[in-house]
Coordinates of C-alpha atoms in Angstrom, one line a residue:
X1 CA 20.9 -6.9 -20.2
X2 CA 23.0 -10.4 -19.9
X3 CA 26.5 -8.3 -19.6
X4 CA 25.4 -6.6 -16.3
X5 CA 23.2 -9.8 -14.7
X6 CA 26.7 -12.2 -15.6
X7 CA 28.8 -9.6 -14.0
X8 CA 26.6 -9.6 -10.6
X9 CA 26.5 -13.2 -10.5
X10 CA 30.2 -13.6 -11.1
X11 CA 30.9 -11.3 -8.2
X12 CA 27.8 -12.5 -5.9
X13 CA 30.0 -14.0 -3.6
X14 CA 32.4 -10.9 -3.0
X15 CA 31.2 -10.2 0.2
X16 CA 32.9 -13.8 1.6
X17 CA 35.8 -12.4 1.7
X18 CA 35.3 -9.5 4.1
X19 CA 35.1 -10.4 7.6
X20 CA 34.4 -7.1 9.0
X21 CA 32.9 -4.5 7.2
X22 CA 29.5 -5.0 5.7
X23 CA 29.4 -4.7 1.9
X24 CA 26.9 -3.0 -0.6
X25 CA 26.4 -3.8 -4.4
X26 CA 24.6 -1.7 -6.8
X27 CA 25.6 -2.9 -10.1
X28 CA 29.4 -2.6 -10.3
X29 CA 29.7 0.1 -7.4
X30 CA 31.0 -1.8 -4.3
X31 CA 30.9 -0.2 -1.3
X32 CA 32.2 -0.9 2.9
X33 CA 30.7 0.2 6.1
X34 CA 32.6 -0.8 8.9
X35 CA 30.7 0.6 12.0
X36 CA 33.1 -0.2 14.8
X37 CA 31.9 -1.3 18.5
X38 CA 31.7 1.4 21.2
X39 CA 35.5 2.5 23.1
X40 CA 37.4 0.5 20.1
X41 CA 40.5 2.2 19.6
X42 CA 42.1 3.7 16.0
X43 CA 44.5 1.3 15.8
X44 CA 42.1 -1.7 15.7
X45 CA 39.8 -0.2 13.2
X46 CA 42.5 1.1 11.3
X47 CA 43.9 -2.7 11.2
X48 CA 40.7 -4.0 10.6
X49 CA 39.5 -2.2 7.7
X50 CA 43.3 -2.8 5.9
X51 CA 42.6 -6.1 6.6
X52 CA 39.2 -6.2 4.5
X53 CA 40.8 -4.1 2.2
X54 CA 43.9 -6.6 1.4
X55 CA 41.1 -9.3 1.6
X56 CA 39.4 -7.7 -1.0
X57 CA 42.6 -6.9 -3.4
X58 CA 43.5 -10.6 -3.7
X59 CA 39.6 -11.6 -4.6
X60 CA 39.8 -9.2 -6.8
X61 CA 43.2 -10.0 -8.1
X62 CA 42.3 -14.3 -8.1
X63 CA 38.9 -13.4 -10.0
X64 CA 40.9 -11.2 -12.6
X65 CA 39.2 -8.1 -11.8
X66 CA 41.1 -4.8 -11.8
X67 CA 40.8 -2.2 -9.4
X68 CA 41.4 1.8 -10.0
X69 CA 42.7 2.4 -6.2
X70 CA 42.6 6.2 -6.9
X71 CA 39.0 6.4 -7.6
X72 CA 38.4 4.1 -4.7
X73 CA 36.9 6.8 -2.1
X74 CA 37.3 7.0 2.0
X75 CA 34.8 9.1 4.2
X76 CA 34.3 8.7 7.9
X77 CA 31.3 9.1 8.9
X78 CA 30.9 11.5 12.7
X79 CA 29.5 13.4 14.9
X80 CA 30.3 17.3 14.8
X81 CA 32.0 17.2 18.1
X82 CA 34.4 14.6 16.8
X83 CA 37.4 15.5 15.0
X84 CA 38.9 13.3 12.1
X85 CA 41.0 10.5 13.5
X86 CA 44.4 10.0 12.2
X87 CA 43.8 6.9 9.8
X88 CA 46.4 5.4 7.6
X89 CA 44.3 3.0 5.4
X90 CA 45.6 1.3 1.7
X91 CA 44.7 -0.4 -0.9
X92 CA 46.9 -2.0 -2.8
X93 CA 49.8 0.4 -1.9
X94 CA 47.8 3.4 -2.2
X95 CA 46.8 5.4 0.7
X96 CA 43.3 6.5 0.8
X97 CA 42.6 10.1 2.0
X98 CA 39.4 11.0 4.1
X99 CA 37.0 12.9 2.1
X100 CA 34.6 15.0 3.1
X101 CA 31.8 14.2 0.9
X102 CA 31.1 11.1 -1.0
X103 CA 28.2 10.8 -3.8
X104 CA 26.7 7.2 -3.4
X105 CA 23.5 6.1 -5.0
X106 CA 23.0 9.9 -6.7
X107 CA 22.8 11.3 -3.1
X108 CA 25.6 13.8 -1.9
X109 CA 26.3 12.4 1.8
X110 CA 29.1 14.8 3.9
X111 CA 31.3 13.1 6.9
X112 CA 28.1 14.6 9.2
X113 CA 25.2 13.2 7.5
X114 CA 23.9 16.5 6.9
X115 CA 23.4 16.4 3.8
X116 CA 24.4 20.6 3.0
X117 CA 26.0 19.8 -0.2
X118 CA 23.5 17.7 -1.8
X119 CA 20.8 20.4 -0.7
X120 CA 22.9 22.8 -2.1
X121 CA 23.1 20.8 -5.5
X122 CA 19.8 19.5 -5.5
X123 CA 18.2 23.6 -5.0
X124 CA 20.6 24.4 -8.3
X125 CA 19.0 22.0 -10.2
X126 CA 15.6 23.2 -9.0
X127 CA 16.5 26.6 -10.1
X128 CA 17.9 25.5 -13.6
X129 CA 14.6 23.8 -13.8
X130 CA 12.1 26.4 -12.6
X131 CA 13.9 28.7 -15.4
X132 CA 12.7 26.0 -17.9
X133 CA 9.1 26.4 -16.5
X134 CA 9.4 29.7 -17.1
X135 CA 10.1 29.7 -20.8
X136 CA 8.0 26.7 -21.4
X137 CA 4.9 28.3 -20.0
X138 CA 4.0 30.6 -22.7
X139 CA 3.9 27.9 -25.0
X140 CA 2.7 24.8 -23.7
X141 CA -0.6 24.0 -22.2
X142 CA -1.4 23.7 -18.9
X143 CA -1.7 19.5 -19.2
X144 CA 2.1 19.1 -20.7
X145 CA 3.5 21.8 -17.9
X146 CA 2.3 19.6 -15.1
X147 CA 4.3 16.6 -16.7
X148 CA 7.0 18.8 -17.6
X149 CA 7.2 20.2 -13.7
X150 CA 7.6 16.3 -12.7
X151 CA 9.8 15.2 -15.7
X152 CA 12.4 18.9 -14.6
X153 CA 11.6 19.1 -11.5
X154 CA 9.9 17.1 -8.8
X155 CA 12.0 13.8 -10.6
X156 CA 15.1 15.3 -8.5
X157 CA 12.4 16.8 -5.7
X158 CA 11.3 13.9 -4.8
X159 CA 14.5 11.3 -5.3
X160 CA 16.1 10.9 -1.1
X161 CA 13.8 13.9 0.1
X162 CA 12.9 11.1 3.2
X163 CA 16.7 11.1 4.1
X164 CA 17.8 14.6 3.1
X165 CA 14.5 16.4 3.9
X166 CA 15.1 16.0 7.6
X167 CA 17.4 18.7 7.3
X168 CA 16.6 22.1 6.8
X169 CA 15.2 22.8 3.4
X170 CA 13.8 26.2 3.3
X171 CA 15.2 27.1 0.8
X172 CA 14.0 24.4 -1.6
X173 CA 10.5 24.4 -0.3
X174 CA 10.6 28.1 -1.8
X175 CA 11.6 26.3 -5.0
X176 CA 8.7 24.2 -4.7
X177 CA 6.1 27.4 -4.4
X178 CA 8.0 29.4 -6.9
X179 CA 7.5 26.5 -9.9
X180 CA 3.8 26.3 -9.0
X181 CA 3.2 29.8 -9.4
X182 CA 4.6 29.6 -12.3
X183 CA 2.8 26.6 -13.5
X184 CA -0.5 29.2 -12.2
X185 CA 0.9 32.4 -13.8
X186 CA 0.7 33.8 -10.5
X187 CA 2.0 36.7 -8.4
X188 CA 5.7 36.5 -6.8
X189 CA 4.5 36.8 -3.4
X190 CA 0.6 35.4 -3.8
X191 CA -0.2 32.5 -1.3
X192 CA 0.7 29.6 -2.9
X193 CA -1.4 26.8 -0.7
X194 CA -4.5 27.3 -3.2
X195 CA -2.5 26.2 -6.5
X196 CA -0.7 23.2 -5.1
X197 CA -4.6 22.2 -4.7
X198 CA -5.3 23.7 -8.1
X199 CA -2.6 21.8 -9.8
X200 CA -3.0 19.0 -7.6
X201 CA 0.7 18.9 -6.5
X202 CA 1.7 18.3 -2.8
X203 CA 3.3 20.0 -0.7
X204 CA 7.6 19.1 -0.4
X205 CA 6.9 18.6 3.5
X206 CA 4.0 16.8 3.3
X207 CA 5.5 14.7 0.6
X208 CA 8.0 13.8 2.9
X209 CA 5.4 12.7 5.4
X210 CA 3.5 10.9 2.9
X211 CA 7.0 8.7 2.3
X212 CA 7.3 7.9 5.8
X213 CA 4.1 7.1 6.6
X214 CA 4.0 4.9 3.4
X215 CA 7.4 3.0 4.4
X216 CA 5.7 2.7 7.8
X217 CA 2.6 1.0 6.2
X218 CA 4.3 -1.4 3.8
X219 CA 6.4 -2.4 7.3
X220 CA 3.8 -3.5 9.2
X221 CA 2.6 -5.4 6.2
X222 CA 5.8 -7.3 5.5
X223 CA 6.5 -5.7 2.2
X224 CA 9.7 -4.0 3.0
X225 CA 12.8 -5.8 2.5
X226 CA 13.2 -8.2 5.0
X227 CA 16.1 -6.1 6.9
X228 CA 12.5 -4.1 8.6
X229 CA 10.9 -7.1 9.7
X230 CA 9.2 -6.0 12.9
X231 CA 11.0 -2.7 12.4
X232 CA 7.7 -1.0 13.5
X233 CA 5.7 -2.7 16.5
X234 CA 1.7 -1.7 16.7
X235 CA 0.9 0.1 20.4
X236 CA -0.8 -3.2 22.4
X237 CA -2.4 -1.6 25.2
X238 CA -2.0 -4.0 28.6
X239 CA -5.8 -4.5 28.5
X240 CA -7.8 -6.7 26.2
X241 CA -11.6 -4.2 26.8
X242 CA -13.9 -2.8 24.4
X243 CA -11.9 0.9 24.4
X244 CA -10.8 3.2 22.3
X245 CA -7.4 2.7 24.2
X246 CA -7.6 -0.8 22.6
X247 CA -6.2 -1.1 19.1
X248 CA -7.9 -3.9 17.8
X249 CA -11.1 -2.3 19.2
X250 CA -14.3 -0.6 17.5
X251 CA -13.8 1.9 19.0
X252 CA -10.0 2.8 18.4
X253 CA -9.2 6.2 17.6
X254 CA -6.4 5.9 16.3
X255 CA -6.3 2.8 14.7
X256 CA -3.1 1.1 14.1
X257 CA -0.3 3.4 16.5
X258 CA 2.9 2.2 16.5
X259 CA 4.6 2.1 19.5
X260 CA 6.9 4.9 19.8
X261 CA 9.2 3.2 22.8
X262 CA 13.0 1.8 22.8
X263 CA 13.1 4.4 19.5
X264 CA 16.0 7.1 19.4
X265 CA 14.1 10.4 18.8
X266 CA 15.9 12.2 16.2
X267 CA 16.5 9.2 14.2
X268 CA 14.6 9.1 11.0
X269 CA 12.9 5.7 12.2
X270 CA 11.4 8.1 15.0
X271 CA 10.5 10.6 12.5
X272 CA 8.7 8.1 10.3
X273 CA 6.7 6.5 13.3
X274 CA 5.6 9.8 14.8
X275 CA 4.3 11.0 11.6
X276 CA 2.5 7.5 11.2
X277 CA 0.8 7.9 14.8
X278 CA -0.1 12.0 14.4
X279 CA -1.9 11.3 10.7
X280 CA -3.5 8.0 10.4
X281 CA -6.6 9.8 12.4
X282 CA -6.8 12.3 9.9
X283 CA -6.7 9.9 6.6
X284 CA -10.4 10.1 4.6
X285 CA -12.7 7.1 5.1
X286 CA -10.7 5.5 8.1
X287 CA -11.4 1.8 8.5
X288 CA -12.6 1.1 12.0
X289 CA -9.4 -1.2 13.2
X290 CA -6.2 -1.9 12.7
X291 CA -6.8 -4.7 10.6
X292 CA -8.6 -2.4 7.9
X293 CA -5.9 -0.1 7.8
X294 CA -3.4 -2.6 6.7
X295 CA -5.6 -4.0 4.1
X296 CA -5.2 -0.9 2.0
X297 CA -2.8 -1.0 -0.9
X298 CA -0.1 1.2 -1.3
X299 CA -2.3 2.8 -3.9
X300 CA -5.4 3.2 -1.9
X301 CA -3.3 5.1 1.3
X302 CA -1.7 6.8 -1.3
X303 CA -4.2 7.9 -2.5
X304 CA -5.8 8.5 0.6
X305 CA -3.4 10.3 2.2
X306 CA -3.2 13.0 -0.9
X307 CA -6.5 14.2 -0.3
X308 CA -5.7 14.6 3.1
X309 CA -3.4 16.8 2.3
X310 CA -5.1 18.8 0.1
X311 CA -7.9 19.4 2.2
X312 CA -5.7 21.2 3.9
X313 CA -4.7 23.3 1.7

């Protein structure tokens, strides 16, 4: 454990160097995200990110680190309707080619944010896995499949689904359903709502709401990483009465809205607010402001918010 902490703190002050991308650490994978201002031309980002890139060649160089420039990897990230620009970037003398997908942190992101392949990777893996569940059935008991379903398969479920299960997923939901009736020895084509209940399992949508109504919760109290202070503002009404249209009221329904104004729809901030606002009236034992609400443990909601969600089912 002393290697890797020594090696982070020798290169703790790597980022000094570049002056206009942002940089990322995660252990000893460095990455740059240069977003570039609105109308800037090729030619200046092009310059600008050689620039970092010749910055970061003679750290690397005075701090006696070596640098394999051919596994050093380039996407850029666009809209559909915006074909690649011509770009001409190097590092130390070797020109780095656009890609069109890029694995960073275990998740597959493409030049689109899409996310196809890693869907596409991720429902193999479920497949591989639900054929394990089906093997392993007939000789396990019914305690050990349900940790063997999240040790094979929810483990690589649940890992990004709040940034790739904005997409569309069909196809791995049916994954999902498929492993629980297994888990139930039931029928191919047998509702499957009843055994996520039975085996006490939720749903891959709803876990995907449960994320981003959790990340909304430990917002608003302060527990995220600093980068989301007041990423989330509570709805203030412009009154301070005794009404239901008051938050901080008794009579509140729903406690604890967060304002869904000067947010991009689409974005996944949108998503994670809108699911915040539409549930919180349905969570079990709702606390009658919005002060009680935020005085529930990530536990507790979590908790909470699973039984929600199997009443549903």
């Amino acid at each position: 454990m002393l290697g890797p902490l020594l090696f982070l703190i020798y290169i703790n002050d790597l980022h000094k160097c570049i002056h206009n991308s942002s940089t990322f650490h995660f252990a000893d994978d460095t990455n740059l995200l240069y977003i570039p201002e609105k109308k800037t031309r090729n030619r200046n980002i092009i310059r600008k990110l050689n620039n970092d890139l010749k910055s970061l060649h003679n750290w690397l160089l005075s701090n006696k680190i070596s640098l394999n420039s051919t596994k050093t990897e380039l996407i850029v990230f666009r809209k559909k309707t915006i074909d690649l620009p011509d770009v001409k970037i190097v590092l130390n003398g070797v020109k780095l080619i656009p890609k069109s997908t890029t694995k960073y942190l275990g998740l597959i992101m493409d030049e689109h944010l899409t996310f196809k392949e890693h869907i596409l990777f991720l429902n193999a893996k479920l497949n591989r896995a639900n054929n394990l569940l089906a093997l392993s059935r007939h000789y396990l008991p019914q305690n050990l499949m349900r940790q063997l379903y999240y040790a094979q398969f929810n483990s690589h479920l649940a890992y990004g689904c709040q940034i790739w299960g904005q997409q569309n997923i069909t196809k791995t939901i049916t994954l999902q359903k498929k492993a629980v009736r297994l888990l139930t020895f039931s029928m191919k084509n047998s509702l499957s709502s009843p055994f996520f209940k039975q085996t006490s399992i939720v749903k891959l949508k709803d876990q995907i709401t449960m994320n981003n109504m959790l990340f909304v919760h430990s917002t608003l109290r302060n527990d995220s990483p600093s980068y989301f202070n007041d990423f989330f503002e509570l709805y203030m009404p412009n009154h301070s009465f005794n009404t239901r249209n008051n938050v901080n009221s008794s009579y509140s329904f729903p406690p604890g809205s967060v304002s869904l104004s000067n947010i991009t729809k689409e974005t996944l901030k949108f998503t994670c607010a809108k699911n915040w606002n539409e549930n919180i009236k349905k969570i079990p034992n709702l606390p009658e402001n919005t002060i009680g609400l935020l005085t529930f443990s990530t536990t507790k909601i979590k908790k909470q918010l699973k039984n929600m969600f199997f009443i549903g089912y």
